[in-house]
PDB file of C-alpha atoms in Angstrom:
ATOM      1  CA  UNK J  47      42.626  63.272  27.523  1.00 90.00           C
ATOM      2  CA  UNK J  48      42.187  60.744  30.267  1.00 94.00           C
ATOM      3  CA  UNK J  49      39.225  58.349  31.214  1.00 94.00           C
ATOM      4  CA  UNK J  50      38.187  56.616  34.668  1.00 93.00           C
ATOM      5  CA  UNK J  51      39.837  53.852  33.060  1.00 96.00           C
ATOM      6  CA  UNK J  52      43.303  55.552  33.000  1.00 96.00           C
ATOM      7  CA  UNK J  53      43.235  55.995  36.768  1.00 95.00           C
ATOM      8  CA  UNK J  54      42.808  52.091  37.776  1.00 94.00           C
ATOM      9  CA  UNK J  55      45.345  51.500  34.882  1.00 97.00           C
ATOM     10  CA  UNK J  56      47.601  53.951  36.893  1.00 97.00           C
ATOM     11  CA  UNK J  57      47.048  52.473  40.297  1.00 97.00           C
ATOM     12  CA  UNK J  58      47.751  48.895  39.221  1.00 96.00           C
ATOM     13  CA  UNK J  59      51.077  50.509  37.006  1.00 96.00           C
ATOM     14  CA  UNK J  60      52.406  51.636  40.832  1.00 97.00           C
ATOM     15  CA  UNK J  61      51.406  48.558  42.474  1.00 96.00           C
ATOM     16  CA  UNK J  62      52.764  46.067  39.975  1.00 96.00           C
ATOM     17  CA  UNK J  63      55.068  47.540  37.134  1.00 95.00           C
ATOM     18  CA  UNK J  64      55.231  44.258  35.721  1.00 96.00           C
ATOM     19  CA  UNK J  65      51.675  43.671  34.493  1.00 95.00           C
ATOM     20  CA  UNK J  66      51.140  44.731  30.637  1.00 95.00           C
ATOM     21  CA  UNK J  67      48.108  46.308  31.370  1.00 96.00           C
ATOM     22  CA  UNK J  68      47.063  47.199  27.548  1.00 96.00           C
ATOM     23  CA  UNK J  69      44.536  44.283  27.451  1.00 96.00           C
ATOM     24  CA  UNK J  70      43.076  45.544  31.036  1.00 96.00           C
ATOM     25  CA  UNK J  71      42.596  48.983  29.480  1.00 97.00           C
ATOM     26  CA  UNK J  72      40.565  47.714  26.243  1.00 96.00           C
ATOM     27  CA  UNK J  73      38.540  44.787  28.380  1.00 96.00           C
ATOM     28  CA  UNK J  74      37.703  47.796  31.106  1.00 96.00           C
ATOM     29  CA  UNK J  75      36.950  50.500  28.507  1.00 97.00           C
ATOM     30  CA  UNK J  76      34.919  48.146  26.228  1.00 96.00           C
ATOM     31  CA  UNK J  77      32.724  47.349  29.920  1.00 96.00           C
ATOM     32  CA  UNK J  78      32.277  50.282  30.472  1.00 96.00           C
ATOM     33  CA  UNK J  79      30.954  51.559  26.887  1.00 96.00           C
ATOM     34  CA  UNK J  80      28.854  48.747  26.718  1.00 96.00           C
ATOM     35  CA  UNK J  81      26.987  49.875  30.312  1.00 97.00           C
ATOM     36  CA  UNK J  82      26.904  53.241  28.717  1.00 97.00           C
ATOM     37  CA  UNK J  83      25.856  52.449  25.368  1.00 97.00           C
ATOM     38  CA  UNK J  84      23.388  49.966  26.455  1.00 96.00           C
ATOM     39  CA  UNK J  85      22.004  52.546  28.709  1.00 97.00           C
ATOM     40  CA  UNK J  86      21.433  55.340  25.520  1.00 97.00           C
ATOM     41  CA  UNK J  87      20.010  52.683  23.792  1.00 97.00           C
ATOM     42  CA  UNK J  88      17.359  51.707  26.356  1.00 96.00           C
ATOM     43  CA  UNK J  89      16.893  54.794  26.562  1.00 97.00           C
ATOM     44  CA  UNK J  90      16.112  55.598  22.998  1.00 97.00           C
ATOM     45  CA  UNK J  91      13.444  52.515  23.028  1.00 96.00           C
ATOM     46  CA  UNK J  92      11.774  53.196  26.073  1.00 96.00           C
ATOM     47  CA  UNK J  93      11.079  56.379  24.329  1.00 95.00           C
ATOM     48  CA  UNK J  94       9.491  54.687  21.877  1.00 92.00           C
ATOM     49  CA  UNK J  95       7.298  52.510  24.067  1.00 91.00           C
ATOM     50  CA  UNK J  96       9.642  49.551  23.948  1.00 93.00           C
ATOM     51  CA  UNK J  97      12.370  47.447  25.128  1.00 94.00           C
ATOM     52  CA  UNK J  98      15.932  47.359  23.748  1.00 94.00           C
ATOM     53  CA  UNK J  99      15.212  43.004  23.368  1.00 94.00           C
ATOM     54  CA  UNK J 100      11.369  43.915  21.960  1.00 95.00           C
ATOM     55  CA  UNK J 101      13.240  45.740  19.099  1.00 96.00           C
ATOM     56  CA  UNK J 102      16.035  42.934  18.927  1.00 95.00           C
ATOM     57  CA  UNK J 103      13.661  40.242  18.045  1.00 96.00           C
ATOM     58  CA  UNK J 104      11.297  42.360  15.787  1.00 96.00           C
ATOM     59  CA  UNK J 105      14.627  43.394  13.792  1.00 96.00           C
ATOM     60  CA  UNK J 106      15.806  40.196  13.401  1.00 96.00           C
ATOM     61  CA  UNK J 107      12.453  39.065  12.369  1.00 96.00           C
ATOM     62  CA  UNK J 108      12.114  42.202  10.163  1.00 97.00           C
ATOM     63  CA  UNK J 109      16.182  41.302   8.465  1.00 95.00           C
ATOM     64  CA  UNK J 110      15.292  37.925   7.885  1.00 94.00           C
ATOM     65  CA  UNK J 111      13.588  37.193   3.856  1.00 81.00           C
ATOM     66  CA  UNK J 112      10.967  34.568   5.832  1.00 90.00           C
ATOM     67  CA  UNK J 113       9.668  33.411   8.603  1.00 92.00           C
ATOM     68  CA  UNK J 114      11.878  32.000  11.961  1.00 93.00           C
ATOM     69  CA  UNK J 115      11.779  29.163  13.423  1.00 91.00           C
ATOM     70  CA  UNK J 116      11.961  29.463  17.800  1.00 90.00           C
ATOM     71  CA  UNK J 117      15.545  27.893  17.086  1.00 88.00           C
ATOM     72  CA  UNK J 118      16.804  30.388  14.062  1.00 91.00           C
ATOM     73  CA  UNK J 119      15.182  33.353  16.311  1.00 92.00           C
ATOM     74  CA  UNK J 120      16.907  32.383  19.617  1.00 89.00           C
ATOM     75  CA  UNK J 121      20.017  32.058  17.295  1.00 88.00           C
ATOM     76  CA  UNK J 122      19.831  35.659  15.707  1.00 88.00           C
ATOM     77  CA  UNK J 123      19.118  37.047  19.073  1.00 90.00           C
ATOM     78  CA  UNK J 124      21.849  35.235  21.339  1.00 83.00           C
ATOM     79  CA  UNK J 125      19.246  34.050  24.022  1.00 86.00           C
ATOM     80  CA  UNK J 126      18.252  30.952  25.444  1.00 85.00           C
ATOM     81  CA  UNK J 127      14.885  28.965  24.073  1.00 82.00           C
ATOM     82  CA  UNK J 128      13.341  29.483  27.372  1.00 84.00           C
ATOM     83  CA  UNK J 129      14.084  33.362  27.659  1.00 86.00           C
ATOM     84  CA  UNK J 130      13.064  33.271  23.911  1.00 90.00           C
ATOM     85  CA  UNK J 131       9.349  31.715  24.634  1.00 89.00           C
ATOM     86  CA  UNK J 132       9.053  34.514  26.915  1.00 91.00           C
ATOM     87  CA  UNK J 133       9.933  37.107  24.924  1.00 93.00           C
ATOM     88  CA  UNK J 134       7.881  36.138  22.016  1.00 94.00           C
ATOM     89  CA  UNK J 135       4.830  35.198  24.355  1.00 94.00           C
ATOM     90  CA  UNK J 136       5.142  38.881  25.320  1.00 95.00           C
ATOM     91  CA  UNK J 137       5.366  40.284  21.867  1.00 97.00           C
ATOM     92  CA  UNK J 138       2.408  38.305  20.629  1.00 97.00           C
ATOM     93  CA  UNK J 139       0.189  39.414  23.805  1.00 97.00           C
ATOM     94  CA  UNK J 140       1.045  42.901  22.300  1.00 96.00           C
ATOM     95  CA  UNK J 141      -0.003  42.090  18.776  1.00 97.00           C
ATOM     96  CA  UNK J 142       3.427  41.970  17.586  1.00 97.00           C
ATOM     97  CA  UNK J 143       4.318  38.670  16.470  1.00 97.00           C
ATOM     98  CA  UNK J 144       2.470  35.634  15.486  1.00 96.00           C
ATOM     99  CA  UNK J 145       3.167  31.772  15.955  1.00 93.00           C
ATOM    100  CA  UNK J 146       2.427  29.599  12.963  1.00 91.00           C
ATOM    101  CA  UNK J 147       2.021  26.046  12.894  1.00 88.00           C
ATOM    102  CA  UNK J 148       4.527  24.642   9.861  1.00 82.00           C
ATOM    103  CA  UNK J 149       2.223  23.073   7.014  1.00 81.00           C
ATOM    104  CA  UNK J 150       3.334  18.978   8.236  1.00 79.00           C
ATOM    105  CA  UNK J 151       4.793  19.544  11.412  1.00 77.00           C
ATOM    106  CA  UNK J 152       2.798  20.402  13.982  1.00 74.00           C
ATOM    107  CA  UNK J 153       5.769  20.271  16.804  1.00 78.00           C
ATOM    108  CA  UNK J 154       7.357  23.296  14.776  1.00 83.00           C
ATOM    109  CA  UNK J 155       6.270  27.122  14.597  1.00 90.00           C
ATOM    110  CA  UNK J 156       6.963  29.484  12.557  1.00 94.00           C
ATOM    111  CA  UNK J 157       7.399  33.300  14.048  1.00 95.00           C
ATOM    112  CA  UNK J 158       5.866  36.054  11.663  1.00 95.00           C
ATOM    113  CA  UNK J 159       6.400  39.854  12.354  1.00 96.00           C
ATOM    114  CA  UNK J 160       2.217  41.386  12.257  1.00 96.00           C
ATOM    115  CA  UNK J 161       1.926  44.373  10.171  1.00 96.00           C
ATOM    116  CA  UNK J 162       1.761  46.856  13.782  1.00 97.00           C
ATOM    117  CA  UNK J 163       5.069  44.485  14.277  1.00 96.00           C
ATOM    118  CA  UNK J 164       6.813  45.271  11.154  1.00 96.00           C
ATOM    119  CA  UNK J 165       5.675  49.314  11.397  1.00 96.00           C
ATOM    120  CA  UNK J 166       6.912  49.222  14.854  1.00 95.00           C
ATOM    121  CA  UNK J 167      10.221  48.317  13.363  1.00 95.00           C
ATOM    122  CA  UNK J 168      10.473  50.570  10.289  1.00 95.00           C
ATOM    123  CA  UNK J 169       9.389  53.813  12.462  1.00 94.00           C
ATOM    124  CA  UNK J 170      11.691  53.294  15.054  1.00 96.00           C
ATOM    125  CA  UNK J 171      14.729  51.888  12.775  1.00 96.00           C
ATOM    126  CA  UNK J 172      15.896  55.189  11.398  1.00 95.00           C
ATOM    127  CA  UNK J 173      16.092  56.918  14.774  1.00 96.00           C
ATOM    128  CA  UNK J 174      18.099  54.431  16.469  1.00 97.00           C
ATOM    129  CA  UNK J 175      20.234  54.236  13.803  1.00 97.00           C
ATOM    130  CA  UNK J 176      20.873  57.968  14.019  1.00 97.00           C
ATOM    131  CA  UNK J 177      20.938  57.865  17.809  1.00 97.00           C
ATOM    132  CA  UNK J 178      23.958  55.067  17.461  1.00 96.00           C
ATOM    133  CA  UNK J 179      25.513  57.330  15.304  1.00 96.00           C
ATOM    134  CA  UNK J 180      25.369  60.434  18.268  1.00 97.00           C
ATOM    135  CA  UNK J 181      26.849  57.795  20.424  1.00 97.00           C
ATOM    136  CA  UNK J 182      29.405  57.695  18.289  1.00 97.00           C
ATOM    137  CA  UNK J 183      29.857  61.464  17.231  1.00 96.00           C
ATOM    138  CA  UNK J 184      33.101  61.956  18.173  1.00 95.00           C
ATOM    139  CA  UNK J 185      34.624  59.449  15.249  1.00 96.00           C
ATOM    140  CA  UNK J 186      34.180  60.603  11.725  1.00 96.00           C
ATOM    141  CA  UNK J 187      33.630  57.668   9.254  1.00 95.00           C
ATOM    142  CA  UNK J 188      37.249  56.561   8.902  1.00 97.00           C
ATOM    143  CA  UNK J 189      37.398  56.092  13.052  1.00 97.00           C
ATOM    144  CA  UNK J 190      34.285  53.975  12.379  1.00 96.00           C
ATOM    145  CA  UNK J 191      35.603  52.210   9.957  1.00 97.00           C
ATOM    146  CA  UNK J 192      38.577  50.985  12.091  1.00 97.00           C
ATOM    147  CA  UNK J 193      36.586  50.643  15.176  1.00 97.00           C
ATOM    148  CA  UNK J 194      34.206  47.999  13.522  1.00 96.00           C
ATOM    149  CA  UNK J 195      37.522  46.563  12.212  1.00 97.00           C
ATOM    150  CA  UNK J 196      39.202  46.033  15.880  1.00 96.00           C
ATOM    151  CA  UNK J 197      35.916  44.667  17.592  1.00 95.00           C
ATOM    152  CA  UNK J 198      34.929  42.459  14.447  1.00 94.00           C
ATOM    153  CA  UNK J 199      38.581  41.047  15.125  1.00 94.00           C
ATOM    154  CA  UNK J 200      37.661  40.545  18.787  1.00 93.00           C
ATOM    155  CA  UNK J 201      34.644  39.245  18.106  1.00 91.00           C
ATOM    156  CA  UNK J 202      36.206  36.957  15.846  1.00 92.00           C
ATOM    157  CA  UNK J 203      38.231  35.443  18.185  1.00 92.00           C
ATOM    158  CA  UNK J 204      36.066  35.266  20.705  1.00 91.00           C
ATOM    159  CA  UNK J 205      32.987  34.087  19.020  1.00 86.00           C
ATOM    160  CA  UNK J 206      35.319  31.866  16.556  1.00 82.00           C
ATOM    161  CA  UNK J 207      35.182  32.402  13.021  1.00 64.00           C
ATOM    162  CA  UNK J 208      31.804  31.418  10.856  1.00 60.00           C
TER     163      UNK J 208
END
């Protein structure tokens, strides 16, 4: 079976045989299943009433055993503070979220999933979950297994080791 990728691979083979184009063909394929998969995902939330980054925070606020700080939460979710003050303004507008003043320090907060938060969370956990999994149909678990292997590798390198 052949992908779009294949073909560019292909026209940049005849161009210039002397290119190893391997690392083109993972780099272009992982692009292009991240548009995709981002797009099912979105999908999935909007369903739901939400945004793919509404359920990013709230999960990461839901995984974590206490309460975040702005800097732990902007951490766990890979944005900026200012995209972060945003986000969470939004989310508390909506009931989500709240900000707590730490006992001794009023220049730091505290961000608390709400109860509607944390239900939002666990009734929309299990189906995304299962919807990653239809993305993903085509692998039984031992393709998974190595997948996650390769791109935690990548990832690795990339994001350097912790």
């Amino acid at each position: 079976m052949r992908d779009a990728v294949d073909d560019f691979l292909d026209q940049w083979a005849a161009l210039r045989s002397d290119l190893d184009l391997e690392a083109m063909g993972a780099v272009g394929r992982l692009l292009r299943l991240t548009r995709l998969v981002d797009k099912e995902v979105s999908r999935y939330f909007a369903e739901h009433g939400m945004e793919r980054w509404e359920f990013d925070v709230l999960a990461t606020l839901r995984r974590s055993a206490r309460p975040l700080t702005p800097k732990e939460l902007a951490a766990g979710v890979m944005v900026s503070s200012a995209a972060l003050t945003n986000r969470i303004d939004r989310l508390d507008a909506r009931g989500l979220v709240t900000r707590e003043a730490v006992p001794g320090d009023r220049r730091s907060l505290h961000i608390t999933l709400t109860d509607a938060g944390r239900d939002l969370v666990d009734d929309t956990v299990e189906g995304h979950v299962r919807n990653e999994r239809r993305l993903l149909a085509d692998l039984d678990a031992a393709d998974c297994e190595e997948l996650n292997r390769l791109l935690r590798a990548v990832l690795i390198t990339l994001e350097g080791a912790r």
